[in-house]
Coordinates of N, CA and C in Angstrom, one line a residue:
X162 N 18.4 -0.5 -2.7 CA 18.9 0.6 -3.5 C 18.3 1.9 -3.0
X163 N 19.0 3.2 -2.7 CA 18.3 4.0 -2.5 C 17.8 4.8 -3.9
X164 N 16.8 5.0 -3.7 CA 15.3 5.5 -4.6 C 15.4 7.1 -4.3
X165 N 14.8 7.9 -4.9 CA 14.6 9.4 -5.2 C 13.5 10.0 -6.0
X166 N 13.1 10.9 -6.1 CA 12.8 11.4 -6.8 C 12.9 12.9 -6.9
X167 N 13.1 13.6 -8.5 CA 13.4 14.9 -8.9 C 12.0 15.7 -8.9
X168 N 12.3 16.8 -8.8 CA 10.8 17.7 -9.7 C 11.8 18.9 -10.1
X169 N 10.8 18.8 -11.6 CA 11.4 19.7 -12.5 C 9.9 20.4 -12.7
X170 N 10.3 21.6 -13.5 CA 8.8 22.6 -13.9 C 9.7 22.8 -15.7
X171 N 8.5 22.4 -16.1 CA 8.5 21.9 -17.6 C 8.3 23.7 -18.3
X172 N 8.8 23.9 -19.8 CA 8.0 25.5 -20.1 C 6.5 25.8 -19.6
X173 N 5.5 25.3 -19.3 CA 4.0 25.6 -18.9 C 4.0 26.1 -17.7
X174 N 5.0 25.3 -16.8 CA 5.2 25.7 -15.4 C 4.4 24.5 -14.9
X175 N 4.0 24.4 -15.6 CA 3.7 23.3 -14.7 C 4.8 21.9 -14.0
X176 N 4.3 21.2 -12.9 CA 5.9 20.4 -12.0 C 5.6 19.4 -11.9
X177 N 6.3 18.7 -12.4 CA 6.3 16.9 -11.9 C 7.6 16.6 -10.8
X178 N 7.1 15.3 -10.2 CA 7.8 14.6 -9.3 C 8.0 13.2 -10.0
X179 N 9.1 13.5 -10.4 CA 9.9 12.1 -11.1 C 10.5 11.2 -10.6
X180 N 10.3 10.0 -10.4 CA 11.4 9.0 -9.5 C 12.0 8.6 -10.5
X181 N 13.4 8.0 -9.9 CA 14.9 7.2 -9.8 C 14.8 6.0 -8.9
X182 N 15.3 4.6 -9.3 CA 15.2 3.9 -8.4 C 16.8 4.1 -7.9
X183 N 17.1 5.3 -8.3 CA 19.1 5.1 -7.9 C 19.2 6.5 -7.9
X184 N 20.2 7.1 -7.1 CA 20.9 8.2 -6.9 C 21.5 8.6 -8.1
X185 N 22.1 8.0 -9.2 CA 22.9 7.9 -10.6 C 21.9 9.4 -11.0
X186 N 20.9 9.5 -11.0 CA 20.0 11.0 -11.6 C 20.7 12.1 -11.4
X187 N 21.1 12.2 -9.7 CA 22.5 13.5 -9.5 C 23.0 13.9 -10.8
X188 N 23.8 12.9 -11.0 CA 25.4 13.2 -12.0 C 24.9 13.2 -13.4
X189 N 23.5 13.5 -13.3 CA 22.9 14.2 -14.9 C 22.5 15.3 -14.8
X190 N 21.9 16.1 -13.5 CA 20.8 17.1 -13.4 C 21.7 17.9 -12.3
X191 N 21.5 19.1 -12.4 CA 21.8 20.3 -11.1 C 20.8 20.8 -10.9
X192 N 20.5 21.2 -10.0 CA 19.2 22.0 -9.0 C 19.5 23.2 -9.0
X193 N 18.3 24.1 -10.0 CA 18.7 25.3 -10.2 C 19.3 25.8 -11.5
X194 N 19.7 24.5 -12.4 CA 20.2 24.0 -13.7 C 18.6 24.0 -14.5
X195 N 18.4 24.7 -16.1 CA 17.9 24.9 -16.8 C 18.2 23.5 -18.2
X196 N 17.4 23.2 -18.6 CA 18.1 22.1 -19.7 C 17.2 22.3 -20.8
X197 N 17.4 22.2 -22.0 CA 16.4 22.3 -23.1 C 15.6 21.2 -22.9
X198 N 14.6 21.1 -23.7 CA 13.7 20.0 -23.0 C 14.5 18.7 -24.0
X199 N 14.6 18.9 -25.4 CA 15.6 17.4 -26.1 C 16.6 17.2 -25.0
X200 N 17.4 17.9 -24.3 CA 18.8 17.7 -23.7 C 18.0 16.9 -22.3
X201 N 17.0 17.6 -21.8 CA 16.5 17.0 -20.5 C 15.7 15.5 -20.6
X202 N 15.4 15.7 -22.0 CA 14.9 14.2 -22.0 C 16.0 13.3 -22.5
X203 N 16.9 13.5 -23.0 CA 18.2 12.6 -23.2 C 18.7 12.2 -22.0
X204 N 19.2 13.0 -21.0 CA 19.9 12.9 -20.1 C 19.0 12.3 -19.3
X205 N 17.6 12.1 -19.6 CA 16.9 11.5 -18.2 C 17.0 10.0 -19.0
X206 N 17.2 10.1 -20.0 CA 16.7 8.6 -20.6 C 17.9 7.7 -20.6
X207 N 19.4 8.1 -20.4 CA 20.6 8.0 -20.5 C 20.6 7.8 -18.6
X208 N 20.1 8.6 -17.9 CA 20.0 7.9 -16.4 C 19.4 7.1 -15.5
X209 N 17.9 7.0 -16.2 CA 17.2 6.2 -16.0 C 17.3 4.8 -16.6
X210 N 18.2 4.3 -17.8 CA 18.9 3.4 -18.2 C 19.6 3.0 -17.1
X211 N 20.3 3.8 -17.2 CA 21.5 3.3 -15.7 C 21.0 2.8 -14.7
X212 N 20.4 3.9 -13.8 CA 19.3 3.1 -13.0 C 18.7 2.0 -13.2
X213 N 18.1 1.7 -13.9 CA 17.3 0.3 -14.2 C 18.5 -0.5 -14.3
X214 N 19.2 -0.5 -15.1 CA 20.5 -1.6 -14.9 C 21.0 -1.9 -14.0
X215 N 21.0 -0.7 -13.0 CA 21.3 -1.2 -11.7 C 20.5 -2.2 -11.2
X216 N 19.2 -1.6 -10.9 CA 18.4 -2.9 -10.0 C 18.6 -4.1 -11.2
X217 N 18.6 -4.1 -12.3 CA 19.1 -5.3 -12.7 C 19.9 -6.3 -12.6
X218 N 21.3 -5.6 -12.5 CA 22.5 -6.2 -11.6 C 22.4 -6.6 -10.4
X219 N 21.6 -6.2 -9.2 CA 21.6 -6.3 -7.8 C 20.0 -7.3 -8.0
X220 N 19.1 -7.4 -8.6 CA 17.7 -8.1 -8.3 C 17.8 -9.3 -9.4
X221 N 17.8 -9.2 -10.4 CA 17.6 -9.8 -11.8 C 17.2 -9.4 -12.7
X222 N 16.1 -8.4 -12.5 CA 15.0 -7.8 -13.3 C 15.3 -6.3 -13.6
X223 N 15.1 -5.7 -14.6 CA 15.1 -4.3 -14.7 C 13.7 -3.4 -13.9
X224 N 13.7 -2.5 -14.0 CA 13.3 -1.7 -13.1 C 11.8 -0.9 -13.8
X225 N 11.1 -1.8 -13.4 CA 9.7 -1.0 -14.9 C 9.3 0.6 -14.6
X226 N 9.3 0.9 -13.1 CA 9.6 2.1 -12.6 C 9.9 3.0 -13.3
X227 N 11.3 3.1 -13.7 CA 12.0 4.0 -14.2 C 11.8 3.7 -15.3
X228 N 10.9 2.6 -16.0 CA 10.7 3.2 -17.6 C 9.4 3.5 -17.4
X229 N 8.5 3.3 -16.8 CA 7.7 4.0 -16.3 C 7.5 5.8 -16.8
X230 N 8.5 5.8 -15.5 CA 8.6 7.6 -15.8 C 9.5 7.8 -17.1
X231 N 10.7 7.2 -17.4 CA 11.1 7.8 -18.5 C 9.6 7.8 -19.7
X232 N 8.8 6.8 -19.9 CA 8.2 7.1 -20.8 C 7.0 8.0 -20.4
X233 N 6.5 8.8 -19.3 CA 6.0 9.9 -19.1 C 6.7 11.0 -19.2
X234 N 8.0 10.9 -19.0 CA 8.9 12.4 -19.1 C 8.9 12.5 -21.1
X235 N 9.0 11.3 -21.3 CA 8.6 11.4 -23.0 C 7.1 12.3 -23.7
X236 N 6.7 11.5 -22.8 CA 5.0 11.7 -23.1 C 4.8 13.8 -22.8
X237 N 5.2 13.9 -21.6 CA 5.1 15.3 -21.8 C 6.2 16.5 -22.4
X238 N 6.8 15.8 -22.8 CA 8.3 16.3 -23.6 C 7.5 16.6 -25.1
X239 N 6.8 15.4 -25.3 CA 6.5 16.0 -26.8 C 5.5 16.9 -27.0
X240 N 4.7 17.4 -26.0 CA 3.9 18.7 -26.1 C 4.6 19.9 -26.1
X241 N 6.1 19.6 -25.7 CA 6.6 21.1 -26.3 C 7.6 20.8 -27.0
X242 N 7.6 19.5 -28.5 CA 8.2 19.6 -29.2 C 8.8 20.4 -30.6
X243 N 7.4 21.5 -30.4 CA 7.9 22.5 -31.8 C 8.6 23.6 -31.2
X244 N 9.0 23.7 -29.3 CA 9.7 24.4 -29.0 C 11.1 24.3 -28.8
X245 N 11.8 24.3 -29.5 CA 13.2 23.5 -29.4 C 14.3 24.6 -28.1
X246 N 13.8 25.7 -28.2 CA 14.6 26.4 -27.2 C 14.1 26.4 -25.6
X247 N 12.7 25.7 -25.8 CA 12.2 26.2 -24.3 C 12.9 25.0 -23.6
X248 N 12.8 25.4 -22.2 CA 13.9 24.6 -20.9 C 12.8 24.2 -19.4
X249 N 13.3 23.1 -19.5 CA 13.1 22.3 -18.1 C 14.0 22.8 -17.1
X250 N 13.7 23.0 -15.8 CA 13.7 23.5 -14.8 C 14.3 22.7 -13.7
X251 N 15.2 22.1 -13.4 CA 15.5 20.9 -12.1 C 15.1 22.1 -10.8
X252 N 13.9 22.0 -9.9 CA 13.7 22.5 -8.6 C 14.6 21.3 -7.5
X253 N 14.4 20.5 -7.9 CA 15.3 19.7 -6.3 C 15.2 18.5 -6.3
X254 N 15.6 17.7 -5.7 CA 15.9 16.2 -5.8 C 15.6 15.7 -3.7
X255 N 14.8 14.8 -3.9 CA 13.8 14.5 -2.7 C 14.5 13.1 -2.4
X256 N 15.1 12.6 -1.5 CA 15.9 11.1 -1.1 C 15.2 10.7 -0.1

């Protein structure tokens, strides 16, 4: 399966490098695209689903990987939970 990974810059500015075990991440995120941080963690947790079902379908096993990161993109999502308007950042997607 081709594998990827995104980096987004969170409100602090600070940047993570996220992996995908699947391309499916695309057709959630644009590069250059701003997302609230609730919307950015839906849509990553809504892709990273997918993803893992993929390699489920094609290996047998789901993909601990990608829950891996979804539950880090959780983990630092909730330090700017009393900010409901601040926005994640998609910088670019690395294949």
């Amino acid at each position: 399966m081709p594998e990827m990974r995104f980096r987004v810059r969170w409100p602090d500015e600070s940047v993570s490098s996220c992996y995908s075990p699947s391309l499916v991440i695309k057709d959630f995120f644009e590069v250059g695209q701003s997302y609230t941080v609730a919307d950015f963690v839906g849509r990553s947790r809504e892709a990273l689903t997918i993803a893992s079902n993929r390699v489920k379908q094609k290996y047998g096993f789901a993909c601990s990987s990608a829950a891996d990161q979804l539950q880090s993109i959780e983990s630092t999502a909730a330090r700017f939970k009393n900010a409901s308007e601040q926005k994640v950042l998609v910088l670019g997607f690395d294949e």
